[in-house]
CSV table of C-alpha atoms and ligand atoms in Angstrom, one decimal:
chain,number,residue,atom,x,y,z
Q,1,UNK,CA,-0.2,-0.1,0.0
Q,2,UNK,CA,1.4,3.5,-0.9
Q,3,UNK,CA,2.6,5.5,1.9
Q,4,UNK,CA,0.7,8.8,3.1
Q,5,UNK,CA,2.7,11.7,3.3
Q,6,UNK,CA,1.8,15.2,4.0
Q,7,UNK,CA,4.4,17.6,1.8
Q,8,UNK,CA,4.5,21.3,1.8
Q,9,UNK,CA,6.3,22.3,-1.7
Q,10,UNK,CA,7.5,25.4,-2.0
Q,11,UNK,CA,7.5,25.8,-5.8
Q,12,UNK,CA,6.5,28.6,-8.3
Q,13,UNK,CA,5.9,25.8,-11.5
Q,14,UNK,CA,3.2,23.8,-11.4
Q,15,UNK,CA,4.9,21.7,-14.0
Q,16,UNK,CA,7.7,20.8,-11.8
Q,17,UNK,CA,4.9,20.3,-9.1
Q,18,UNK,CA,3.4,17.4,-11.2
Q,19,UNK,CA,7.0,15.9,-12.2
Q,20,UNK,CA,7.6,15.8,-8.4
Q,21,UNK,CA,4.5,14.2,-7.6
Q,22,UNK,CA,5.0,11.6,-10.4
Q,23,UNK,CA,8.2,10.8,-8.7
Q,24,UNK,CA,6.9,10.0,-5.3
Q,25,UNK,CA,3.7,8.0,-6.6
Q,26,UNK,CA,6.5,5.9,-8.7
Q,27,UNK,CA,8.6,5.4,-5.5
Q,28,UNK,CA,5.6,4.2,-3.8
Q,29,UNK,CA,4.3,7.0,-2.0
Q,30,UNK,CA,0.9,8.6,-1.9
Q,31,UNK,CA,1.5,12.4,-1.1
Q,32,UNK,CA,-1.1,15.0,0.2
Q,33,UNK,CA,0.7,18.3,-0.8
Q,34,UNK,CA,0.0,22.0,-0.9
Q,35,UNK,CA,2.1,24.1,-2.9
Q,36,UNK,CA,3.0,27.8,-1.5
Q,37,UNK,CA,5.3,30.3,-3.4
Q,38,UNK,CA,5.8,33.0,-1.1
Q,39,UNK,CA,7.1,33.8,2.6
Q,40,UNK,CA,3.2,34.5,3.9
Q,41,UNK,CA,1.8,31.4,1.9
Q,42,UNK,CA,4.8,29.3,3.5
Q,43,UNK,CA,4.2,30.7,7.3
Q,44,UNK,CA,-0.3,30.0,6.7
Q,45,UNK,CA,0.6,26.5,5.4
Q,46,UNK,CA,2.9,25.8,8.6
Q,47,UNK,CA,0.6,27.2,11.0
Q,48,UNK,CA,-2.2,25.4,9.9
Q,49,UNK,CA,-1.1,22.1,8.9
Q,50,UNK,CA,0.8,19.1,10.2
Q,51,UNK,CA,3.6,18.3,7.6
Q,52,UNK,CA,6.0,15.4,7.0
Q,53,UNK,CA,8.1,17.3,5.0
Q,54,UNK,CA,9.0,20.5,3.1
Q,55,UNK,CA,10.5,20.3,-0.5
Q,56,UNK,CA,11.8,23.6,-1.7
Q,57,UNK,CA,13.0,24.9,-5.2
Q,58,UNK,CA,16.0,26.5,-4.8
Q,59,UNK,CA,15.0,29.5,-6.5
Q,60,UNK,CA,11.6,31.2,-7.4
Q,61,UNK,CA,10.6,34.7,-8.1
Q,62,UNK,CA,8.9,35.7,-5.1
Q,63,UNK,CA,10.8,33.5,-2.5
Q,64,UNK,CA,13.8,31.0,-2.0
Q,65,UNK,CA,14.5,27.8,-0.3
Q,66,UNK,CA,17.0,29.9,1.9
Q,67,UNK,CA,14.2,32.3,3.0
Q,68,UNK,CA,12.2,29.2,3.6
Q,69,UNK,CA,14.8,27.9,6.0
Q,70,UNK,CA,15.0,31.0,7.9
Q,71,UNK,CA,11.2,31.1,8.5
Q,72,UNK,CA,11.2,27.2,9.5
Q,73,UNK,CA,13.6,28.3,12.1
Q,74,UNK,CA,12.2,31.3,13.3
Q,75,UNK,CA,9.0,29.3,14.0
Q,76,UNK,CA,10.8,26.9,15.9
Q,77,UNK,CA,9.9,24.0,13.4
Q,78,UNK,CA,12.0,20.9,12.8
Q,79,UNK,CA,10.8,19.3,9.7
Q,80,UNK,CA,13.1,17.6,6.9
Q,81,UNK,CA,13.8,20.1,4.5
Q,82,UNK,CA,14.9,19.1,1.1
Q,83,UNK,CA,16.1,21.4,-1.4
Q,84,UNK,CA,15.5,20.8,-5.3
Q,85,UNK,CA,17.0,22.7,-7.9
Q,86,UNK,CA,17.3,22.9,-11.8
Q,87,UNK,CA,21.0,24.1,-11.8
Q,88,UNK,CA,23.6,22.1,-11.0
Q,89,UNK,CA,26.3,23.8,-8.6
Q,90,UNK,CA,28.3,22.6,-5.5
Q,91,UNK,CA,28.2,26.0,-4.2
Q,92,UNK,CA,24.8,26.1,-4.0
Q,93,UNK,CA,24.2,22.7,-2.4
Q,94,UNK,CA,27.0,23.6,0.1
Q,95,UNK,CA,25.0,27.1,1.0
Q,96,UNK,CA,21.5,25.1,1.4
Q,97,UNK,CA,23.2,22.4,3.5
Q,98,UNK,CA,24.8,25.3,5.8
Q,99,UNK,CA,21.4,27.5,6.2
Q,100,UNK,CA,19.9,24.1,7.6
Q,101,UNK,CA,18.4,21.8,4.6
Q,102,UNK,CA,18.6,18.5,5.1
Q,103,UNK,CA,19.4,17.1,1.5
Q,104,UNK,CA,19.9,19.0,-2.0
Q,105,UNK,CA,19.0,17.0,-5.2
Q,106,UNK,CA,18.9,17.9,-8.8
Q,107,UNK,CA,15.2,18.4,-10.5
Q,108,UNK,CA,17.0,16.0,-13.0
Q,109,UNK,CA,17.4,13.2,-11.0
Q,110,UNK,CA,13.9,13.2,-8.8
Q,111,UNK,CA,14.6,9.2,-8.5
Q,112,UNK,CA,16.5,10.2,-5.7
Q,113,UNK,CA,13.5,12.2,-3.8
Q,114,UNK,CA,11.8,9.4,-2.5
Q,115,UNK,CA,14.5,7.8,-0.6
Q,116,UNK,CA,15.8,11.0,0.4
Q,117,UNK,CA,12.3,12.2,1.9
Q,118,UNK,CA,12.4,8.4,4.0
Q,119,UNK,CA,15.7,8.7,5.3
Q,120,UNK,CA,15.2,12.5,6.3
Q,121,UNK,CA,11.8,11.6,8.0
Q,122,UNK,CA,13.4,8.8,9.6
Q,123,UNK,CA,16.0,11.4,11.0
Q,124,UNK,CA,13.5,13.7,12.0
Q,125,UNK,CA,11.7,11.3,14.2
Q,126,UNK,CA,14.9,10.2,15.7
Q,127,UNK,CA,15.9,13.9,16.5
Q,128,UNK,CA,12.0,14.3,17.8
Q,129,UNK,CA,12.5,11.3,20.1
Q,130,UNK,CA,15.6,12.0,21.5
Q,131,UNK,CA,14.6,16.0,22.1
Q,132,UNK,CA,11.5,14.2,23.8
Q,133,UNK,CA,13.7,12.2,25.9
Q,134,UNK,CA,15.9,14.8,27.0
Q,135,UNK,CA,13.1,17.1,27.6
Q,136,UNK,CA,11.5,14.2,29.8
Q,137,UNK,CA,15.0,14.1,31.5
Q,138,UNK,CA,15.3,17.5,32.2
Q,139,UNK,CA,11.8,17.7,33.6
Q,140,UNK,CA,12.3,14.8,36.1
Q,141,UNK,CA,15.5,16.2,36.6
Q,142,UNK,CA,13.7,19.5,37.7
Q,143,UNK,CA,11.1,17.6,39.7
Q,144,UNK,CA,13.9,16.0,41.9
Q,145,UNK,CA,15.9,18.7,42.3
Q,146,UNK,CA,12.7,20.6,43.8
Q,147,UNK,CA,12.5,17.8,46.0
Q,148,UNK,CA,15.8,18.0,47.0
Q,149,UNK,CA,15.8,21.6,47.3
Q,150,UNK,CA,13.0,21.3,49.5
Q,151,UNK,CA,14.6,18.7,51.7
Q,152,UNK,CA,16.3,19.7,55.7
Q,153,UNK,CA,19.5,17.9,54.3
Q,154,UNK,CA,22.5,18.5,52.6
Q,155,UNK,CA,22.2,16.1,49.3
Q,156,UNK,CA,25.3,16.2,46.5
Q,157,UNK,CA,26.7,14.2,43.7
Q,158,UNK,CA,30.4,13.7,43.0
Q,159,UNK,CA,32.1,12.4,39.9
Q,160,UNK,CA,34.0,9.4,41.9
Q,161,UNK,CA,37.1,9.8,39.4
Q,162,UNK,CA,37.7,13.6,39.1
Q,163,UNK,CA,36.0,14.5,42.5
Q,164,UNK,CA,33.9,17.4,40.8
Q,165,UNK,CA,31.0,18.4,42.2
Q,166,UNK,CA,27.9,17.5,40.0
Q,167,UNK,CA,24.8,18.5,42.0
Q,168,UNK,CA,24.2,20.2,45.2
Q,169,UNK,CA,21.0,21.1,46.6
Q,170,UNK,CA,19.9,24.6,47.8
Q,171,UNK,CA,20.5,23.3,51.7
Q,172,UNK,CA,24.1,22.6,50.3
Q,173,UNK,CA,24.5,25.9,48.5
Q,174,UNK,CA,23.4,27.8,51.5
Q,175,UNK,CA,26.0,25.9,53.4
Q,176,UNK,CA,28.7,26.1,51.1
Q,177,UNK,CA,27.9,29.2,48.8
Q,178,UNK,CA,26.5,28.9,45.6
Q,179,UNK,CA,29.6,29.0,43.2
Q,180,UNK,CA,30.3,25.0,43.4
Q,181,UNK,CA,29.6,24.1,39.9
Q,182,UNK,CA,32.7,21.9,38.5
Q,183,UNK,CA,34.8,22.4,41.7
Q,184,UNK,CA,36.2,19.4,44.0
Q,185,UNK,CA,33.8,18.3,46.7
Q,186,UNK,CA,36.5,18.4,49.4
Q,187,UNK,CA,37.2,22.1,48.5
Q,188,UNK,CA,33.4,23.4,48.8
Q,189,UNK,CA,32.2,21.0,51.6
Q,190,UNK,CA,35.4,20.8,53.4
Q,191,UNK,CA,36.2,24.3,52.6
Q,192,UNK,CA,39.9,25.1,51.9
Q,193,UNK,CA,41.1,21.5,51.8
Q,194,UNK,CA,42.9,20.9,48.7
Q,195,UNK,CA,43.3,16.9,48.7
Q,196,UNK,CA,40.6,14.5,48.6
Q,197,UNK,CA,39.3,13.6,52.4
Q,198,UNK,CA,40.9,10.7,53.9
Q,199,UNK,CA,37.4,9.6,54.9
Q,200,UNK,CA,36.2,9.6,51.6
Q,201,UNK,CA,33.6,6.9,51.1
Q,202,UNK,CA,34.4,6.0,47.2
Q,203,UNK,CA,35.8,3.0,47.7
Q,204,UNK,CA,33.2,1.6,49.8
Q,205,UNK,CA,30.5,2.3,47.3
Q,206,UNK,CA,31.4,-0.1,44.6
Q,207,UNK,CA,32.0,-3.8,44.7
Q,208,UNK,CA,33.4,-5.5,41.3
Q,209,UNK,CA,32.4,-2.5,39.5
Q,210,UNK,CA,28.8,-2.4,40.7
Q,211,UNK,CA,26.8,-0.2,43.4
Q,212,UNK,CA,26.9,-1.7,47.0
Q,213,UNK,CA,24.4,-1.3,49.6
Q,214,UNK,CA,24.1,2.7,50.9
Q,215,UNK,CA,26.9,3.2,53.2
Q,216,UNK,CA,25.6,4.8,56.5
Q,217,UNK,CA,28.2,6.9,58.7
Q,218,UNK,CA,28.4,9.8,61.1
Q,219,UNK,CA,30.9,12.8,60.8
Q,220,UNK,CA,31.5,16.2,62.1
Q,221,UNK,CA,31.8,18.9,59.4
Q,222,UNK,CA,35.3,20.8,59.8
Q,223,UNK,CA,34.3,24.1,58.6
Q,224,UNK,CA,30.4,24.5,60.3
Q,225,UNK,CA,31.7,22.1,63.4
Q,226,UNK,CA,27.7,20.2,63.1
Q,227,UNK,CA,27.2,16.7,62.9
Q,228,UNK,CA,25.9,14.7,59.8
Q,229,UNK,CA,24.4,11.5,59.5
Q,230,UNK,CA,25.3,10.6,55.8
Q,231,UNK,CA,24.1,7.9,53.5
Q,232,UNK,CA,26.3,7.6,50.5
Q,233,UNK,CA,25.7,5.4,47.5
Q,234,UNK,CA,26.8,4.9,44.1
Q,235,UNK,CA,24.4,5.8,41.8
Q,236,UNK,CA,24.1,6.1,37.8
Q,237,UNK,CA,24.1,9.8,36.6
Q,238,UNK,CA,22.5,11.2,33.8
Q,239,UNK,CA,25.3,10.4,31.6
Q,240,UNK,CA,25.4,6.8,32.4
Q,241,UNK,CA,28.5,6.9,34.5
Q,242,UNK,CA,28.5,5.7,38.5
Q,243,UNK,CA,28.9,8.9,40.8
Q,244,UNK,CA,28.7,9.4,44.3
Q,245,UNK,CA,25.5,10.5,45.7
Q,246,UNK,CA,25.4,11.4,49.4
Q,247,UNK,CA,22.4,12.7,51.8
Q,248,UNK,CA,23.5,14.3,54.9
Q,249,UNK,CA,21.2,14.8,57.5
Q,250,UNK,CA,22.1,17.2,60.2
Q,251,UNK,CA,21.9,15.8,63.4
Q,252,UNK,CA,23.8,18.2,65.8
Q,253,UNK,CA,20.7,18.4,68.1
Q,254,UNK,CA,20.4,15.0,68.8
Q,255,UNK,CA,24.2,14.5,69.2
Q,256,UNK,CA,24.3,17.6,71.5
Q,257,UNK,CA,21.2,15.5,73.6
Q,258,UNK,CA,23.2,12.7,73.3
Q,259,UNK,CA,26.5,14.2,74.9
Q,260,UNK,CA,24.1,16.3,77.5
Q,261,UNK,CA,22.5,13.1,78.3
Q,262,UNK,CA,26.1,11.4,79.3
Q,263,UNK,CA,27.2,14.5,80.6
Q,264,UNK,CA,24.4,14.3,82.6
Q,265,UNK,CA,24.0,10.9,84.1
Q,266,UNK,CA,27.6,11.3,84.7
Q,267,UNK,CA,27.7,14.7,86.4
Q,268,UNK,CA,24.6,13.4,88.5
Q,269,UNK,CA,25.9,9.9,89.5
Q,270,UNK,CA,29.0,11.7,90.7
Q,271,UNK,CA,27.3,14.6,92.5
Q,272,UNK,CA,24.9,11.6,94.3
Q,273,UNK,CA,28.1,9.8,95.4
Q,274,UNK,CA,29.3,12.6,97.2
Q,275,UNK,CA,26.7,13.0,99.7
Q,276,UNK,CA,25.9,9.0,99.9
Q,277,UNK,CA,29.5,8.5,100.8
Q,278,UNK,CA,29.3,11.3,103.6
Q,279,UNK,CA,26.0,9.7,104.8
Q,280,UNK,CA,27.3,6.1,105.0
Q,281,UNK,CA,30.6,7.1,106.3
Q,282,UNK,CA,28.7,8.6,109.0
Q,283,UNK,CA,25.9,6.3,109.9
Q,284,UNK,CA,28.2,3.5,109.7
Q,285,UNK,CA,30.5,5.5,112.3
Q,286,UNK,CA,27.3,5.7,114.6
Q,287,UNK,CA,26.5,2.0,114.5
Q,288,UNK,CA,29.9,1.0,115.1
Q,289,UNK,CA,30.9,3.3,117.8
Q,290,UNK,CA,29.8,4.2,121.3
Q,291,UNK,CA,29.6,8.0,120.8
Q,292,UNK,CA,28.5,10.3,123.0
Q,293,UNK,CA,25.4,12.7,122.6
Q,294,UNK,CA,27.5,15.6,121.3
Q,295,UNK,CA,29.2,13.4,118.6
Q,296,UNK,CA,25.7,11.9,117.9
Q,297,UNK,CA,24.3,15.4,117.3
Q,298,UNK,CA,27.1,16.6,115.2
Q,299,UNK,CA,27.1,13.4,112.8
Q,300,UNK,CA,23.4,13.4,112.7
Q,301,UNK,CA,23.6,17.3,111.3
Q,302,UNK,CA,25.8,16.1,108.9
Q,303,UNK,CA,24.1,13.3,107.7
Q,304,UNK,CA,21.0,15.6,107.5
Q,305,UNK,CA,22.9,18.4,105.6
Q,306,UNK,CA,24.2,15.9,103.0
Q,307,UNK,CA,20.3,14.4,102.8
Q,308,UNK,CA,19.2,18.1,102.1
Q,309,UNK,CA,21.9,18.3,99.4
Q,310,UNK,CA,20.8,15.0,97.5
Q,311,UNK,CA,17.1,16.1,97.9
Q,312,UNK,CA,18.1,19.7,96.2
Q,313,UNK,CA,19.9,18.0,93.6
Q,314,UNK,CA,17.2,15.1,92.8
Q,315,UNK,CA,14.5,18.0,92.9
Q,316,UNK,CA,16.2,20.3,90.5
Q,317,UNK,CA,17.1,17.4,88.3
Q,318,UNK,CA,13.5,16.1,88.2
Q,319,UNK,CA,12.4,19.7,87.5
Q,320,UNK,CA,14.5,20.5,84.8
Q,321,UNK,CA,13.8,17.0,83.0
Q,322,UNK,CA,10.2,17.8,83.1
Q,323,UNK,CA,10.5,21.1,82.0
Q,324,UNK,CA,12.6,20.1,79.2
Q,325,UNK,CA,10.6,17.3,78.0
Q,326,UNK,CA,7.3,19.4,78.1
Q,327,UNK,CA,5.8,16.9,80.1
Q,328,UNK,CA,3.7,18.4,82.6
Q,329,UNK,CA,1.3,21.0,82.0
Q,330,UNK,CA,1.7,23.7,84.9
Q,331,UNK,CA,-1.3,25.4,86.1
Q,332,UNK,CA,-1.1,29.4,85.9
Q,333,UNK,CA,-2.7,31.7,87.8
Q,334,UNK,CA,-1.9,34.8,89.7
Q,335,UNK,CA,1.3,34.3,91.9
Q,336,UNK,CA,1.8,37.1,94.9
Q,337,UNK,CA,5.6,37.3,94.5
Q,338,UNK,CA,5.6,39.2,98.2
Q,339,UNK,CA,4.3,35.9,99.9
Q,340,UNK,CA,6.9,33.6,97.9
Q,341,UNK,CA,9.7,35.7,99.1
Q,342,UNK,CA,8.2,35.8,102.9
Q,343,UNK,CA,8.1,32.1,102.8
Q,344,UNK,CA,11.1,31.4,101.2
Q,345,UNK,CA,13.0,33.9,103.6
Q,346,UNK,CA,11.5,32.5,106.8
Q,347,UNK,CA,12.2,29.0,105.7
Q,348,UNK,CA,16.3,30.1,104.8
Q,349,UNK,CA,16.5,32.3,107.6
Q,350,UNK,CA,15.8,29.3,110.3
Q,351,UNK,CA,18.4,27.1,108.5
Q,352,UNK,CA,21.7,29.8,109.3
Q,353,UNK,CA,22.9,32.0,111.9
Q,354,UNK,CA,25.8,33.6,110.0
Q,355,UNK,CA,23.3,35.4,107.4
Q,356,UNK,CA,20.6,38.0,108.4
Q,357,UNK,CA,17.9,38.7,105.9
Q,358,UNK,CA,16.2,42.0,104.6
Q,359,UNK,CA,13.1,42.0,102.4
Q,360,UNK,CA,12.3,45.3,100.6
Q,361,UNK,CA,9.0,45.0,98.9
Q,362,UNK,CA,6.1,47.3,98.3
Q,363,UNK,CA,2.6,46.3,99.6
Q,364,UNK,CA,1.3,47.0,96.2
Q,365,UNK,CA,3.0,44.6,94.1
Q,366,UNK,CA,1.0,43.2,91.3
Q,367,UNK,CA,0.8,39.6,90.9
Q,368,UNK,CA,2.6,37.8,88.2
Q,369,UNK,CA,1.2,35.2,85.9
Q,370,UNK,CA,2.9,31.8,86.6
Q,371,UNK,CA,3.2,28.8,88.3
Q,372,UNK,CA,3.5,29.0,92.3
Q,373,UNK,CA,5.5,26.1,93.0
Q,374,UNK,CA,8.2,26.7,90.0
Q,375,UNK,CA,8.3,30.1,91.2
Q,376,UNK,CA,8.9,29.3,94.6
Q,377,UNK,CA,11.6,27.1,93.6
Q,378,UNK,CA,13.4,29.9,91.7
Q,379,UNK,CA,13.3,32.2,94.5
Q,380,UNK,CA,14.5,29.4,96.9
Q,381,UNK,CA,17.5,28.3,94.5
Q,382,UNK,CA,18.5,31.8,94.6
Q,383,UNK,CA,18.6,32.1,98.4
Q,384,UNK,CA,20.0,29.1,99.0
Q,385,UNK,CA,22.9,30.1,96.4
Q,386,UNK,CA,23.0,33.5,98.2
Q,387,UNK,CA,23.7,31.5,101.6
Q,388,UNK,CA,26.0,28.9,100.2
Q,389,UNK,CA,28.3,31.5,98.1
Q,390,UNK,CA,28.7,33.9,101.0
Q,391,UNK,CA,30.4,31.5,103.4
Q,392,UNK,CA,31.6,34.2,105.6
Q,393,UNK,CA,27.7,35.5,106.4
Q,394,UNK,CA,26.7,38.7,106.0
Q,395,UNK,CA,23.3,40.3,104.5
Q,396,UNK,CA,21.1,39.1,102.2
Q,397,UNK,CA,18.6,41.4,100.6
Q,398,UNK,CA,15.9,40.1,99.0
Q,399,UNK,CA,13.6,42.5,97.0
Q,400,UNK,CA,10.9,43.2,94.1
Q,401,UNK,CA,9.5,46.0,92.5
Q,402,UNK,CA,7.4,46.9,89.5
Q,403,UNK,CA,9.0,47.9,86.2
Q,404,UNK,CA,6.0,48.8,84.0
Q,405,UNK,CA,4.6,45.4,82.6
Q,406,UNK,CA,6.9,43.2,84.7
Q,407,UNK,CA,7.8,42.7,88.1
Q,408,UNK,CA,11.8,42.4,89.1
Q,409,UNK,CA,12.8,40.6,91.9
Q,410,UNK,CA,16.2,40.4,93.2
Q,411,UNK,CA,18.2,38.3,96.1
Q,412,UNK,CA,21.7,40.2,96.6
Q,413,UNK,CA,24.5,38.4,99.0
Q,414,UNK,CA,27.9,39.8,100.2
Q,415,UNK,CA,29.4,36.6,99.4
Q,416,UNK,CA,32.4,35.5,97.3
Q,417,UNK,CA,30.8,36.9,93.8
Q,418,UNK,CA,31.5,35.8,90.5
Q,419,UNK,CA,34.3,37.0,87.7
Q,420,UNK,CA,32.6,38.8,84.7
Q,421,UNK,CA,33.5,35.7,82.1
Q,422,UNK,CA,31.7,33.3,84.1
Q,423,UNK,CA,28.5,35.6,84.7
Q,424,UNK,CA,26.6,34.1,81.7
Q,425,UNK,CA,28.0,30.7,81.9
Q,426,UNK,CA,26.4,29.8,85.3
Q,427,UNK,CA,23.2,29.4,83.8
Q,428,UNK,CA,24.6,26.7,81.8
Q,429,UNK,CA,23.6,22.9,83.1
Q,430,UNK,CA,26.5,21.4,85.4
Q,431,UNK,CA,28.4,24.4,85.2
Q,432,UNK,CA,30.0,25.7,88.3
Q,433,UNK,CA,33.0,28.3,88.7
Q,434,UNK,CA,35.6,26.2,89.8
Q,435,UNK,CA,38.2,27.2,92.2
Q,436,UNK,CA,39.4,26.2,95.2
Q,437,UNK,CA,37.0,28.4,97.5
Q,438,UNK,CA,33.9,26.9,96.0
Q,439,UNK,CA,34.8,23.3,95.7
Q,440,UNK,CA,34.0,23.4,99.4
Q,441,UNK,CA,30.7,24.4,98.4
Q,442,UNK,CA,28.6,21.5,97.3
Q,443,UNK,CA,26.3,21.9,94.5
Q,444,UNK,CA,25.5,20.2,91.1
Q,445,UNK,CA,25.4,23.1,88.9
Q,446,UNK,CA,21.5,22.7,88.2
Q,447,UNK,CA,20.1,25.3,90.3
Q,448,UNK,CA,20.5,28.3,88.1
Q,449,UNK,CA,19.8,26.4,84.9
Q,450,UNK,CA,16.5,25.4,86.3
Q,451,UNK,CA,15.8,29.1,87.4
Q,452,UNK,CA,16.7,29.9,84.0
Q,453,UNK,CA,14.5,27.2,82.1
Q,454,UNK,CA,11.3,28.3,84.5
Q,455,UNK,CA,12.0,32.3,84.1
Q,456,UNK,CA,12.2,31.9,80.4
Q,457,UNK,CA,9.1,29.3,80.4
Q,458,UNK,CA,7.2,32.2,82.3
Q,459,UNK,CA,8.3,34.4,79.6
Q,460,UNK,CA,10.9,36.4,81.8
Q,461,UNK,CA,14.3,37.0,82.2
Q,462,UNK,CA,17.4,36.4,84.7
Q,463,UNK,CA,20.6,37.9,84.6
Q,464,UNK,CA,23.1,38.8,87.4
Q,465,UNK,CA,25.5,41.7,88.6
Q,466,UNK,CA,28.5,40.6,90.8
Q,467,UNK,CA,31.8,41.9,91.8
Q,468,UNK,CA,34.7,39.3,93.0
Q,469,UNK,CA,35.0,39.6,96.9
Q,470,UNK,CA,31.8,41.9,97.1
Q,471,UNK,CA,28.9,39.9,96.5
Q,472,UNK,CA,26.1,39.3,93.4
Q,473,UNK,CA,22.8,40.3,92.9
Q,474,UNK,CA,20.6,38.0,90.6
Q,475,UNK,CA,17.5,39.8,89.2
Q,476,UNK,CA,14.4,37.9,87.7
Q,477,UNK,CA,11.9,39.7,85.5
Q,478,UNK,CA,8.4,38.1,85.6
Q,479,UNK,CA,5.3,39.5,83.6
Q,480,UNK,CA,2.6,41.1,85.6
Q,481,UNK,CA,-0.7,39.3,85.4
Q,482,UNK,CA,-2.7,41.2,83.2
E,1,ADP,P1,25.5,24.8,92.2
E,1,ADP,O1,25.1,25.7,93.3
E,1,ADP,O2,24.6,23.6,92.5
E,1,ADP,O3,26.9,24.8,92.0
E,1,ADP,P2,23.9,26.6,90.4
E,1,ADP,O4,23.7,26.4,88.9
E,1,ADP,O5,23.0,26.7,91.4
E,1,ADP,O6,24.7,25.3,90.8
E,1,ADP,O7,24.9,27.5,90.5
E,1,ADP,C1,25.9,27.4,89.3
E,1,ADP,C2,27.2,28.2,89.8
E,1,ADP,O8,27.0,29.4,90.0
E,1,ADP,C3,27.8,27.5,91.2
E,1,ADP,O9,28.4,26.5,91.1
E,1,ADP,C4,28.7,29.0,91.4
E,1,ADP,O10,29.9,28.9,91.0
E,1,ADP,C5,27.9,30.2,90.7
E,1,ADP,N1,26.5,30.9,91.9
E,1,ADP,C6,25.7,30.8,91.7
E,1,ADP,N2,25.0,31.7,92.7
E,1,ADP,C7,26.1,32.3,93.1
E,1,ADP,C8,26.2,33.4,94.1
E,1,ADP,N3,25.4,34.2,94.5
E,1,ADP,N4,27.3,34.0,94.1
E,1,ADP,C9,28.6,33.4,93.8
E,1,ADP,N5,28.5,32.5,92.7
E,1,ADP,C10,27.2,32.0,92.5
């Protein structure tokens, strides 16, 4: 059966068209064709119809094959374009091919027309398929990079031989800069490095030239200091080559939590050990020895002090854990700071002989918004520290006043004070200013952390003013109940 074909023919001569059609039919084709002989005619025909091929006469009175080629290009159309000419001339053929024609043949040799059309249609099909495949790949690439760009993780692809970066997602570009293309992975990601990293995973990703299962590992980036969990594997890149892809998830927070947990466990157990050892020693002493009443009282006092210390440690520790984990919903109500202060002062005043207490608090102090039990803990931790860190005794002043929408309360002592470099650090977990003077004073470094956490959870602020050898004043500001 004759092969149907839709041809657009740029030709001024009706006779030549008939000759062409005869040659096509002889060659087994069933042509549908339209003849145009002007630029406008060609444009209109291209806009209206879907064509398989364009055959153009080299020279026409009002048009030409080369002008036809220009129109086709301008319209962004890729169709087989065959030039036929009455004249023999290599220069004309070269000019036509240079301009983008796919073939050039003589009107006297029209038997070549059918094979030329068939070949060019095949090639145009091939070109179209390739273009579609490339477009599909490009679209897929864009879709995948959109996904990778939206990830809160670093994703990159590296040529395993040259170590050049082939892809870096947005997260990576934000971390390491957007000028990564063509650079070495170690240069960009481990900034400043000039040779591949000694922990490079390339050799772990292939086995007998085939991709191995993903290699999962953790590392700390030398530039940012952050911890990553990395999943590395060899994947086939767009050019068919095996490349290394890494997905690195920031686990700094998790690492920090783990570190803190370990640190906490060792610090708490260490801190528990000290009072327990003392308690055991003294009870053992009491059990095994005949002791007089005076000695008994002295031992029991020490045991009691150590029990108190242990109790304080455990209470602070548990409170802090609960607060951090957001486990408990605390009841919020108006809290009278004046009463809190009075309660805490009367309790602590009874427990110390070396210190005198003064309270400065206006009658009309408004209540603050908060949880009474937690805020009592804050005041009591501050007073307990004021006593602990003024071993020579002195006055402890506890006060409060209204500052616009806040109530500020303070605890002032005449103790050993804190050097400026540590005045912020003391609020960190387990931080204790370490000098020989203080080592004698017990504590786990959790009290001020708890104060800080509670105050922050209440929308307030805590800070300290202190001079070494003169004393410290801790301030807490809390929002007034409105
Ligand atoms: P702890 O008292 O259990 O060590 P805190 O978290 O309450 O833990 O305090 C942390 C550190 O801050 C203390 O070890 C001490 O060095 C310092 N500090 C706290 N309060 C005072 C204070 N009133 N005067 C001097 N130093 C203080």
